[in-house]
Amino acid sequence: MKVDGKHFRTIWPNADGQSVDIIDQRWLPHEFRIVTLSTLEEAATAIADMWVRGAPLIGVTAAYGMALAMGRDASDAALDAAWETLHCTRPTAINLKWALDRMRAHLRPLAPAGRAQAAWALSAEMADEDVAINRAIGENGLAIIRDIAARKRPGEAVNILTHCNAGWLATVDYGTATAPMYLATEAGIPIHVFVDETRPRNQGAQLTAWEMDGHGIPHTLIVDNAGGHLMQHGMVDMVIVGTDRTTADGDVCNKIGTYLKALAAKDNGVPFYVALPSPTIDWTVHDGVKEIPIEERNQREVTHVQGLAPDGAITQVRISPERTPGGNPAFDVTPARLVTGLITERGVATASHAGLAQMFGR
């Protein structure tokens, strides 16, 4: 996607062959900062502290983290240590383990002298694969938007609600849930996006709204609890969200609050779609509520809020009594029965084991 007319991915290798640059998302939308990662430890910090976030981007960043590690020490012990260091950064998004397992399986048979070069090559390949997957998700989701648009009055916008940020900032490019929106806009289909603010980190307000504005897509920022009201009054035609982990039976784990949107959509007959890149499928898990580990993040994300002060400084302020503790589960699980369909790079699957197995040959 583009920032001020210039194309950017969210992560890219530098010409020195020893570092990668990322968009440091902590400062958006107020400042656009690029940070260089030169070590395994810096890559791990970038993932854990959410300089980068979103399941697909976490996976690619982890892959580059392995490449950085191999440039310093390519021994078997270092390979395993790098896997462990990166694996413990974020427990919920399955792309992290998928990317690390793929990297280690590729590098293990190689002589240590060849591992660094191979790691850089595979990381770049995985980044390109992510872009292609997201573009395909966009094409398949576009067909759904076209169908809804065909049933509306000429020129009337398709109203889409999304939660959190499953945009290009959560991937290498295009995004998952946003990819159909971008392609619809490019195809001349009028859309309007309701953007949930997405407490506690406000990724909707800070990231999705910034993306929509930059791409010229009409949008409205709403509080998290407004979605049900809008659906009751016929103001939402469809919901599209992303996912950090999807079970073999079609349950989806996404940013906290997604489950409530699915309940409201079900009650009001609003189609609820999940944009699903195949690396987010965890074929070893069947019951998402019982089996997916839910990350509990720092309570400060709940008790404080970040914003732009009148003097132009980006700052955090407390919004709760000083002695009030904050609970901060980062994700929830939406059962498959509430999901209209899974928009994948291969087509739209039913949210079921049979649907996913048919789509991906499992």
Coordinates of C-alpha atoms in Angstrom, one line a residue, residues 147-353:
D147 CA -23.1 -9.6 -4.8
I148 CA -24.3 -7.3 -2.0
A149 CA -23.8 -4.2 -4.1
A150 CA -25.9 -5.7 -6.9
R151 CA -28.9 -5.9 -4.6
K152 CA -28.6 -2.2 -3.5
R153 CA -29.7 0.9 -5.3
P154 CA -27.3 2.3 -7.9
G155 CA -24.6 4.3 -6.2
E156 CA -25.5 3.1 -2.7
A157 CA -22.6 2.1 -0.6
V158 CA -22.1 -1.3 0.8
N159 CA -21.7 -0.8 4.6
I160 CA -19.0 -3.0 6.1
L161 CA -18.1 -3.3 9.8
T162 CA -14.7 -4.4 10.8
H163 CA -13.0 -5.0 14.2
C164 CA -9.4 -4.4 15.2
N165 CA -6.9 -4.1 12.3
A166 CA -6.6 -6.9 9.8
G167 CA -5.2 -4.5 7.2
W168 CA -1.9 -4.2 5.4
L169 CA -0.3 -3.1 8.7
A170 CA -1.1 -6.6 10.1
T171 CA 0.4 -8.4 7.0
V172 CA 3.2 -7.7 4.6
D173 CA 0.8 -5.9 2.2
Y174 CA -2.9 -5.7 1.3
G175 CA -4.2 -7.1 4.6
T176 CA -6.7 -9.9 5.1
A177 CA -10.1 -8.4 6.1
T178 CA -9.2 -5.1 4.3
A179 CA -8.1 -6.6 1.0
P180 CA -11.6 -7.0 -0.3
M181 CA -12.3 -3.4 0.7
Y182 CA -9.3 -2.1 -1.2
L183 CA -10.1 -4.1 -4.3
A184 CA -13.7 -3.0 -4.2
T185 CA -12.6 0.6 -4.1
E186 CA -10.3 0.0 -7.0
A187 CA -13.2 -1.7 -8.9
G188 CA -15.4 1.4 -8.4
I189 CA -17.8 -0.3 -6.0
P190 CA -18.9 2.3 -3.4
I191 CA -18.3 1.1 0.2
H192 CA -18.4 2.6 3.6
V193 CA -16.5 1.0 6.5
F194 CA -17.5 1.2 10.2
V195 CA -14.3 1.0 12.1
D196 CA -14.5 -0.2 15.7
E197 CA -12.1 1.7 17.9
T198 CA -10.9 -1.7 19.4
R199 CA -10.0 -1.2 23.0
P200 CA -7.7 -1.5 24.8
R201 CA -5.0 -0.8 22.2
N202 CA -7.2 1.1 19.8
Q203 CA -5.9 -0.6 16.7
G204 CA -9.1 0.3 14.8
A205 CA -8.8 4.0 15.7
Q206 CA -5.1 4.2 15.3
L207 CA -4.4 1.8 12.4
T208 CA -7.5 0.8 10.4
A209 CA -8.8 4.4 10.3
W210 CA -5.4 5.6 9.2
E211 CA -5.3 3.0 6.4
M212 CA -8.9 3.8 5.3
D213 CA -8.0 7.5 5.2
G214 CA -4.8 6.9 3.3
H215 CA -6.7 4.8 0.7
G216 CA -9.5 7.3 0.3
I217 CA -12.2 4.8 1.6
P218 CA -15.2 6.5 3.3
H219 CA -15.3 5.3 6.9
T220 CA -16.6 6.2 10.3
L221 CA -14.9 5.5 13.6
I222 CA -17.3 4.0 16.2
V223 CA -16.9 2.8 19.8
D224 CA -16.7 -0.9 20.2
N225 CA -20.2 -1.2 21.6
A226 CA -22.0 0.6 18.8
G227 CA -21.9 -2.3 16.3
G228 CA -25.0 -4.1 17.6
H229 CA -27.0 -0.9 17.6
L230 CA -26.0 -0.2 13.9
M231 CA -27.0 -3.8 13.0
Q232 CA -30.4 -3.5 14.6
H233 CA -31.1 -0.5 12.5
G234 CA -30.1 -2.0 9.2
M235 CA -26.9 0.1 8.8
V236 CA -24.5 -2.8 8.4
D237 CA -24.6 -5.1 5.3
M238 CA -21.7 -7.4 6.3
V239 CA -19.0 -7.9 8.9
I240 CA -15.4 -8.8 7.8
V241 CA -12.8 -9.5 10.5
G242 CA -9.4 -11.2 10.5
T243 CA -8.1 -14.1 12.6
D244 CA -5.0 -15.0 14.5
R245 CA -5.7 -18.7 14.8
T246 CA -8.4 -20.9 13.3
T247 CA -9.2 -24.4 14.4
A248 CA -9.6 -27.4 12.2
D249 CA -13.4 -27.2 12.9
G250 CA -13.7 -23.5 11.9
D251 CA -13.6 -21.7 15.3
V252 CA -11.8 -18.4 14.9
C253 CA -9.6 -16.6 17.5
N254 CA -9.4 -12.8 16.9
K255 CA -9.0 -9.6 18.8
I256 CA -11.0 -9.4 22.0
G257 CA -14.6 -8.2 21.2
T258 CA -14.9 -10.2 17.9
Y259 CA -17.2 -12.7 19.6
L260 CA -19.6 -10.0 20.6
K261 CA -19.8 -8.7 17.1
A262 CA -20.6 -12.2 15.8
L263 CA -23.4 -12.6 18.3
A264 CA -24.9 -9.3 17.3
A265 CA -24.6 -10.2 13.6
K266 CA -26.2 -13.6 14.1
D267 CA -29.1 -12.0 16.0
N268 CA -29.7 -9.4 13.2
G269 CA -29.1 -11.6 10.2
V270 CA -26.0 -9.8 9.1
P271 CA -23.4 -11.9 7.3
F272 CA -20.3 -12.4 9.4
Y273 CA -17.1 -13.3 7.4
V274 CA -13.6 -14.0 8.5
A275 CA -10.7 -13.4 6.2
L276 CA -8.5 -16.4 6.6
P277 CA -5.0 -16.9 5.2
S278 CA -4.3 -20.6 5.4
P279 CA -1.2 -20.3 7.6
T280 CA -3.5 -19.3 10.4
I281 CA -5.3 -22.7 10.4
D282 CA -4.2 -24.8 13.3
W283 CA -5.1 -28.4 12.2
T284 CA -4.1 -29.8 15.7
V285 CA -6.9 -27.8 17.5
H286 CA -10.6 -28.5 17.3
D287 CA -12.3 -26.7 20.2
G288 CA -11.0 -23.1 20.1
V289 CA -12.6 -22.1 23.4
K290 CA -10.9 -24.9 25.3
E291 CA -7.7 -25.3 23.5
I292 CA -6.4 -22.0 22.2
P293 CA -4.2 -20.1 24.7
I294 CA -5.4 -16.6 25.2
E295 CA -2.6 -14.0 25.7
E296 CA -3.1 -11.9 28.8
R297 CA -1.3 -8.6 28.2
N298 CA -0.1 -5.9 30.5
Q299 CA -2.8 -4.2 32.5
R300 CA -1.4 -0.8 31.6
E301 CA -3.0 -1.2 28.1
V302 CA -6.4 -1.1 29.9
T303 CA -5.6 1.5 32.6
H304 CA -3.9 4.0 30.2
V305 CA -4.6 5.4 26.8
Q306 CA -2.1 6.8 24.3
G307 CA -2.9 9.9 22.2
L308 CA -1.6 13.2 20.8
A309 CA -1.3 16.0 23.4
P310 CA -2.1 19.6 22.6
D311 CA 1.7 20.3 22.4
G312 CA 2.1 17.7 19.7
A313 CA 3.7 15.1 21.9
I314 CA 2.6 11.5 21.8
T315 CA 1.8 10.6 25.4
Q316 CA 0.0 8.1 27.7
V317 CA -2.6 9.1 30.3
R318 CA -4.3 7.1 33.0
I319 CA -8.0 6.7 32.7
S320 CA -8.8 4.7 35.8
P321 CA -8.3 5.1 39.6
E322 CA -4.7 4.5 40.5
R323 CA -5.3 1.4 42.6
T324 CA -7.8 -0.2 40.2
P325 CA -6.3 -3.3 38.5
G326 CA -6.9 -4.0 34.8
G327 CA -7.7 -7.3 33.2
N328 CA -6.4 -7.6 29.6
P329 CA -7.2 -10.8 27.7
A330 CA -6.1 -9.9 24.2
F331 CA -8.3 -12.3 22.2
D332 CA -11.5 -14.2 22.2
V333 CA -12.9 -17.2 20.3
T334 CA -15.9 -17.0 17.9
P335 CA -17.5 -20.4 17.5
A336 CA -17.9 -21.7 13.9
R337 CA -21.7 -21.7 14.2
L338 CA -21.6 -17.9 14.2
V339 CA -19.4 -17.6 11.1
T340 CA -21.1 -17.2 7.7
G341 CA -18.0 -18.1 5.8
L342 CA -14.2 -18.2 5.8
I343 CA -12.7 -16.1 3.0
T344 CA -9.4 -17.8 2.1
E345 CA -6.9 -17.5 -0.7
R346 CA -8.5 -20.6 -2.4
G347 CA -12.2 -19.5 -2.1
V348 CA -14.9 -19.1 0.5
A349 CA -15.2 -22.1 2.8
T350 CA -17.9 -23.0 5.3
A351 CA -16.7 -22.6 8.9
S352 CA -16.4 -26.4 9.5
H353 CA -14.0 -29.2 9.4

